[in-house]
Structures are given as C-alpha cells and as structure tokens.
CSV table of C-alpha atoms in Angstrom, one decimal:
chain,number,residue,atom,x,y,z
Q,97,MET,CA,22.8,10.8,31.2
Q,98,PRO,CA,21.5,9.5,34.5
Q,99,ALA,CA,18.9,6.8,34.4
Q,100,LEU,CA,15.3,7.9,34.5
Q,101,PRO,CA,13.8,7.0,37.9
Q,102,VAL,CA,10.5,5.1,37.5
Q,103,LEU,CA,8.1,4.1,40.3
Q,104,LEU,CA,6.3,0.9,39.4
Q,105,LEU,CA,3.2,0.3,41.6
Q,106,GLY,CA,3.0,-3.5,41.6
Q,107,GLY,CA,1.4,-6.6,43.1
Q,108,THR,CA,0.3,-8.2,39.8
Q,109,GLY,CA,1.9,-10.6,37.3
Q,110,GLU,CA,2.0,-7.8,34.8
Q,111,ALA,CA,4.0,-5.6,37.2
Q,112,ARG,CA,6.5,-8.5,37.7
Q,113,ASP,CA,6.7,-9.1,34.0
Q,114,LEU,CA,7.3,-5.4,33.3
Q,115,ALA,CA,9.9,-5.2,36.0
Q,116,GLY,CA,11.7,-8.2,34.5
Q,117,ARG,CA,11.8,-6.6,31.1
Q,118,LEU,CA,13.2,-3.4,32.5
Q,119,ALA,CA,15.7,-4.8,35.0
Q,120,ALA,CA,18.6,-4.7,32.6
Q,121,ARG,CA,17.9,-1.3,31.2
Q,122,ILE,CA,20.6,1.3,31.9
Q,123,ASP,CA,18.4,4.2,30.9
Q,124,LEU,CA,15.7,3.4,33.5
Q,125,SER,CA,16.0,3.0,37.3
Q,126,VAL,CA,12.9,1.1,38.4
Q,127,ILE,CA,11.7,0.9,42.0
Q,128,LEU,CA,8.8,-1.6,42.5
Q,129,SER,CA,6.4,-0.7,45.3
Q,130,LEU,CA,4.3,-3.5,46.9
Q,131,ALA,CA,1.4,-2.9,49.3
Q,132,GLY,CA,2.8,-5.3,51.8
Q,133,ARG,CA,-0.5,-7.2,52.3
Q,134,THR,CA,1.0,-10.5,51.1
Q,135,GLU,CA,3.0,-12.4,53.7
Q,136,ARG,CA,5.1,-14.2,51.1
Q,137,PRO,CA,5.4,-12.0,48.1
Q,138,ALA,CA,7.0,-13.5,45.0
Q,139,ALA,CA,10.6,-12.7,44.3
Q,140,GLN,CA,11.0,-9.5,42.2
Q,141,PRO,CA,13.7,-8.7,39.5
Q,142,VAL,CA,14.2,-5.1,40.6
Q,143,PRO,CA,14.7,-3.2,43.9
Q,144,ALA,CA,11.4,-3.2,45.8
Q,145,ARG,CA,9.8,-1.4,48.7
Q,146,SER,CA,6.8,-2.6,50.8
Q,147,GLY,CA,4.0,-0.7,52.5
Q,148,GLY,CA,1.9,2.4,51.9
Q,149,PHE,CA,3.1,5.9,51.3
Q,150,GLY,CA,0.8,7.7,53.8
Q,151,GLY,CA,-1.9,8.9,51.5
Q,152,VAL,CA,-1.7,11.4,48.7
Q,153,ALA,CA,0.5,13.8,50.6
Q,154,GLY,CA,3.0,11.0,51.5
Q,155,LEU,CA,3.2,9.9,47.9
Q,156,VAL,CA,3.8,13.4,46.7
Q,157,ARG,CA,6.7,13.6,49.2
Q,158,TYR,CA,8.0,10.3,48.0
Q,159,LEU,CA,7.9,11.3,44.4
Q,160,ALA,CA,9.9,14.4,45.2
Q,161,ASP,CA,12.4,12.8,47.5
Q,162,ALA,CA,13.1,9.9,45.1
Q,163,ARG,CA,13.1,12.3,42.1
Q,164,ILE,CA,10.6,10.0,40.4
Q,165,ALA,CA,10.2,11.0,36.7
Q,166,ALA,CA,7.4,8.6,35.8
Q,167,VAL,CA,4.8,6.3,37.6
Q,168,VAL,CA,3.4,3.1,36.2
Q,169,ASP,CA,0.4,1.9,38.1
Q,170,ALA,CA,0.3,-1.8,37.6
Q,171,THR,CA,-1.7,-2.6,40.7
Q,172,HIS,CA,-4.5,-5.1,40.9
Q,173,PRO,CA,-7.7,-3.9,39.1
Q,174,TYR,CA,-9.5,-3.8,42.5
Q,175,ALA,CA,-6.8,-1.8,44.3
Q,176,ASP,CA,-8.7,1.4,43.6
Q,177,THR,CA,-7.4,3.3,46.7
Q,178,ILE,CA,-3.8,3.4,45.6
Q,179,SER,CA,-4.8,4.1,42.0
Q,180,ARG,CA,-6.8,7.1,43.1
Q,181,HIS,CA,-3.9,8.3,45.3
Q,182,ALA,CA,-1.4,7.8,42.5
Q,183,ALA,CA,-3.5,9.9,40.1
Q,184,LEU,CA,-3.9,12.7,42.5
Q,185,ALA,CA,-0.3,12.7,43.6
Q,186,CYS,CA,1.1,12.6,40.1
Q,187,ALA,CA,-1.2,15.4,39.1
Q,188,GLU,CA,0.0,17.5,42.0
Q,189,ALA,CA,3.7,16.7,41.4
Q,190,GLY,CA,3.5,17.0,37.7
Q,191,VAL,CA,4.8,13.4,37.2
Q,192,PRO,CA,3.6,11.5,34.1
Q,193,ARG,CA,1.5,8.4,35.0
Q,194,LEU,CA,0.5,5.3,33.1
Q,195,VAL,CA,-2.0,2.7,34.2
Q,196,LEU,CA,-1.1,-0.9,33.2
Q,197,ARG,CA,-4.3,-2.9,33.7
Q,198,ARG,CA,-5.2,-6.2,32.0
Q,199,ALA,CA,-8.5,-6.4,30.2
Q,200,PRO,CA,-11.4,-7.9,32.2
Q,201,TRP,CA,-12.9,-11.2,31.4
Q,202,ALA,CA,-16.0,-11.2,29.2
Q,203,PRO,CA,-18.9,-13.7,29.7
Q,204,LEU,CA,-19.1,-16.5,27.1
Q,205,ALA,CA,-22.0,-18.7,26.1
Q,206,GLY,CA,-22.9,-21.0,29.0
Q,207,ASP,CA,-21.7,-18.6,31.7
Q,208,ARG,CA,-24.1,-17.9,34.5
Q,209,TRP,CA,-22.7,-14.6,35.7
Q,210,HIS,CA,-24.5,-12.2,38.0
Q,211,THR,CA,-22.6,-8.9,38.4
Q,212,VAL,CA,-22.7,-7.6,41.9
Q,213,ALA,CA,-21.5,-4.2,43.3
Q,214,ASP,CA,-19.8,-5.4,46.4
Q,215,VAL,CA,-19.8,-8.1,49.1
Q,216,ALA,CA,-23.1,-7.0,50.6
Q,217,ASP,CA,-24.7,-7.2,47.1
Q,218,ALA,CA,-23.2,-10.7,46.7
Q,219,ILE,CA,-24.7,-11.8,50.0
Q,220,THR,CA,-28.1,-10.6,48.8
Q,221,ALA,CA,-27.7,-12.5,45.5
Q,222,LEU,CA,-26.9,-15.7,47.3
Q,223,GLY,CA,-30.2,-15.7,49.0
Q,224,ALA,CA,-31.5,-16.9,52.3
Q,225,SER,CA,-31.3,-20.7,51.6
Q,226,PRO,CA,-28.1,-22.5,52.5
Q,227,ARG,CA,-25.6,-22.8,49.6
Q,228,ARG,CA,-22.1,-24.2,49.1
Q,229,VAL,CA,-20.0,-21.1,48.1
Q,230,PHE,CA,-16.5,-20.8,46.8
Q,231,LEU,CA,-15.0,-17.5,47.8
Q,232,ALA,CA,-12.1,-16.5,45.5
Q,233,ILE,CA,-11.8,-12.8,46.3
Q,234,GLY,CA,-8.7,-12.7,48.5
Q,235,ARG,CA,-8.6,-12.9,52.3
Q,236,ASN,CA,-9.2,-9.2,52.8
Q,237,ALA,CA,-12.7,-9.2,51.3
Q,238,VAL,CA,-14.1,-12.4,52.8
Q,239,ARG,CA,-14.9,-11.2,56.3
Q,240,GLY,CA,-18.1,-9.6,55.2
Q,241,PHE,CA,-19.6,-13.1,54.5
Q,242,GLU,CA,-19.9,-13.6,58.3
Q,243,ALA,CA,-23.2,-11.7,57.8
Q,244,ALA,CA,-24.5,-14.8,56.0
Q,245,PRO,CA,-23.6,-17.8,58.3
Q,246,GLN,CA,-26.2,-20.1,56.7
Q,247,HIS,CA,-23.9,-20.9,53.8
Q,248,ALA,CA,-21.0,-23.3,53.7
Q,249,TYR,CA,-17.9,-21.6,52.5
Q,250,LEU,CA,-14.7,-22.7,50.8
Q,251,VAL,CA,-12.1,-19.9,50.9
Q,252,ARG,CA,-9.0,-19.8,48.8
Q,253,SER,CA,-6.4,-17.1,49.3
Q,254,VAL,CA,-2.6,-16.6,49.0
Q,255,ASP,CA,-2.2,-16.1,52.7
Q,256,PRO,CA,-4.2,-17.7,55.5
Q,257,VAL,CA,-7.5,-16.1,56.7
Q,258,THR,CA,-6.8,-15.3,60.4
Q,259,PRO,CA,-8.8,-15.5,62.4
Q,260,PRO,CA,-11.1,-17.9,60.6
Q,261,LEU,CA,-14.5,-16.6,59.6
Q,262,ALA,CA,-17.1,-16.6,62.4
Q,263,VAL,CA,-19.4,-19.0,60.6
Q,264,PRO,CA,-20.3,-22.7,61.4
Q,265,ASP,CA,-19.0,-24.2,58.1
Q,266,ALA,CA,-15.9,-22.9,56.4
Q,267,GLY,CA,-12.9,-24.5,54.8
Q,268,TYR,CA,-9.7,-22.9,53.7
Q,269,LEU,CA,-7.1,-23.3,51.0
Q,270,THR,CA,-3.9,-21.3,50.6
Q,271,ALA,CA,-2.6,-21.3,47.0
Q,272,ARG,CA,-1.2,-18.9,44.4
Q,273,GLY,CA,-2.1,-19.2,40.7
Q,274,PRO,CA,-2.0,-20.0,38.0
Q,275,PHE,CA,-4.6,-22.8,38.4
Q,276,ALA,CA,-5.3,-25.5,35.8
Q,277,LEU,CA,-8.8,-26.2,34.5
Q,278,GLU,CA,-8.8,-29.9,35.5
Q,279,ASP,CA,-7.8,-29.0,39.0
Q,280,GLU,CA,-10.5,-26.4,39.3
Q,281,LEU,CA,-13.1,-28.8,38.0
Q,282,ALA,CA,-12.0,-31.4,40.6
Q,283,LEU,CA,-12.1,-28.8,43.4
Q,284,LEU,CA,-15.6,-27.6,42.6
Q,285,ARG,CA,-16.9,-31.1,42.2
Q,286,MET,CA,-15.3,-32.4,45.4
Q,287,HIS,CA,-16.8,-29.6,47.5
Q,288,ARG,CA,-20.1,-29.7,45.7
Q,289,ILE,CA,-19.9,-25.9,45.1
Q,290,ASP,CA,-23.1,-24.3,43.7
Q,291,ALA,CA,-21.9,-20.7,43.6
Q,292,VAL,CA,-18.6,-18.9,43.0
Q,293,VAL,CA,-17.9,-15.4,44.2
Q,294,ALA,CA,-15.0,-13.9,42.2
Q,295,LYS,CA,-13.4,-10.7,41.1
Q,296,ASN,CA,-13.2,-9.9,37.4
Q,297,SER,CA,-9.4,-9.8,37.6
Q,298,GLY,CA,-8.8,-10.6,34.0
Q,299,GLY,CA,-5.7,-12.5,32.7
Q,300,PRO,CA,-5.1,-16.3,32.5
Q,301,ALA,CA,-3.7,-17.1,35.9
Q,302,THR,CA,-7.1,-17.4,37.8
Q,303,TYR,CA,-9.5,-17.8,34.9
Q,304,ALA,CA,-9.7,-21.6,35.2
Q,305,LYS,CA,-12.3,-21.3,38.0
Q,306,ILE,CA,-14.5,-19.3,35.7
Q,307,ALA,CA,-14.2,-21.8,32.9
Q,308,ALA,CA,-14.8,-24.7,35.3
Q,309,ALA,CA,-18.0,-23.0,36.7
Q,310,ARG,CA,-19.2,-22.6,33.1
Q,311,ARG,CA,-18.6,-26.2,32.3
Q,312,LEU,CA,-20.4,-27.3,35.5
Q,313,GLY,CA,-23.3,-24.8,35.1
Q,314,ILE,CA,-22.4,-23.1,38.4
Q,315,GLU,CA,-23.5,-19.5,39.1
Q,316,VAL,CA,-20.8,-16.9,39.3
Q,317,LEU,CA,-21.3,-13.8,41.4
Q,318,MET,CA,-18.8,-11.4,39.8
Q,319,LEU,CA,-17.8,-8.4,41.8
Q,320,ARG,CA,-17.9,-5.3,39.6
Q,321,ARG,CA,-14.4,-4.0,38.7
Q,322,PRO,CA,-13.8,-0.4,39.8
Q,323,ASP,CA,-13.1,2.1,37.0
Q,324,PRO,CA,-9.5,3.4,37.0
Q,325,PRO,CA,-8.9,7.1,37.4
Q,326,PRO,CA,-8.8,9.0,34.0
Q,327,GLY,CA,-5.4,9.1,32.2
Q,328,ALA,CA,-3.2,7.1,29.9
Q,329,ALA,CA,-3.8,3.4,30.1
Q,330,VAL,CA,-2.5,0.2,28.4
Q,331,ALA,CA,-3.3,-3.5,28.8
Q,332,CYS,CA,0.1,-5.2,28.4
Q,333,PRO,CA,3.7,-4.7,29.5
Q,334,GLU,CA,4.8,-4.3,25.9
Q,335,ALA,CA,2.7,-1.2,25.5
Q,336,ALA,CA,4.0,0.2,28.8
Q,337,ILE,CA,7.5,-0.1,27.5
Q,338,VAL,CA,6.6,1.8,24.4
Q,339,TRP,CA,5.2,4.6,26.7
Q,340,LEU,CA,8.4,4.6,28.8
Q,341,ASP,CA,10.6,4.6,25.7
Q,342,ALA,CA,8.8,7.7,24.5
Q,343,LEU,CA,9.5,9.4,27.8
Q,344,VAL,CA,13.2,8.6,27.5
Q,345,ALA,CA,13.3,9.8,23.9
Q,346,ARG,CA,11.7,13.1,24.9
Q,347,ARG,CA,14.2,13.5,27.7
Q,348,CYS,CA,17.1,12.9,25.4
Q,349,ALA,CA,15.7,15.3,22.8
Q,350,GLY,CA,15.2,18.0,25.4
C-alpha cells in the first residue's frame, strides 16, 4: 500500500521533532512546509518546501495536487493566519487536520506578568516615561515600537532587524534558542532591563528569560496567545503520532 501523504506545517521545535520521528516511516510520506520568513532555517529531517500557499484557495489546490491525506498544523502558536487558512482549506477539501501546539506558560509566584492584547497595548502598558525594554517577540513584530521612541530597546531575533528601528536607542542581538537561565540573568542585568515584552510561546527553549525576569523582579508584558481554530489538538509529538497511527489503521482497515 502506498505511503500516506502528510503535510506538516512547521516552524517550531515540535514540528522538527515530529518530522524526525516520522522520517523513517514507510507508511507515511511527510512533507514539511515552512513559512520562509527565517533566513537560516534549521536543517530538517524530511523533504521541505518554503513559502506560502496563496491563501485558502491555494492551499486547497495544493492539498489536491499533492494528494495530501492528513495535515498536522505544528506552526508557532502566534502564526494564526496559516492556522486559520489550514482549518478552512482542510474543511473544504475534506482532509483530516490536527493541531500540534505546546501548552502555554503559566505565571508562578513572583512573576510580574501583565497580559496585553497586541503591540499597541504593550506600548500603552509601558507608559510615557523612558524605560529599558527587552523585546523578545521576533523581528516581524518589533516595528510597532517605533511609536514609542522614548524607550531604550534591546531586540533579540533569529534574523537581523533590517532596517533598524527608527528610534534613538536600540541594540540588537541575533540568536536562536534554547537559552540558559544564567545567560538570561546576565543579559538582563548587563542591559539594566526593567521590562520584557514576550510572546507566551510555551516550551522550554525560550522560557529562561521569563524565569530570569521573575528572579530579578522585572515586569513582563505578555502578548496574548491567539486561540487556535476549532478541531482536534494535541500538545506533544507523541500524541500526534498516535493520531496519525489511527489514520493509517483506518486506511488499512478500509
């Protein structure tokens, strides 16, 4: 029986982990799709494509042309556009869809979290007085902080922010997690950070900045995580494999 074609929407460590676990399977043929926003994507263990699909209609065509039998949406928790498109396209094409999304972080004793809806809300929460702000929300979201040039910013992203922010005081770091707690403590102390703006990405790779902020008593402005579209969802690659195994079993039985 031919292998079951599976489209894995990736860009996260969970997607790479799942792809690695499925790479040797002869009953599944996995294609990993990346958004193409990262200039130096990590190596992947299965065949990969890069770039968008052309909206919902384009994704429907792709599902048909590639004879995709299942979609696993393991995109970043804040990549809500592709998740919505995947839900609509799979519903139209009649293709089973699973969301693989790691659980969000939860505040602990000592955390000074302030949940904000978006960048504009974060700017309001920072206030009018100058502050030293660590922006750890990816390069695509930081441009909005040009509306608050009174603050000093430290921006960390996987790829460089080009052009630089149009503000008087901004520094830049390019790095890919995971990050160690002691390194994050040293970073926040060295730059005298008094506010962190972050996404509630979940998982261990980038949590150290949250733990460091808690230890140092620094305020964290946490961008609210979008709700995923309705449908089957799991929080770990192991559970996604169980879901795929059930699809394979039903196919063999039918």
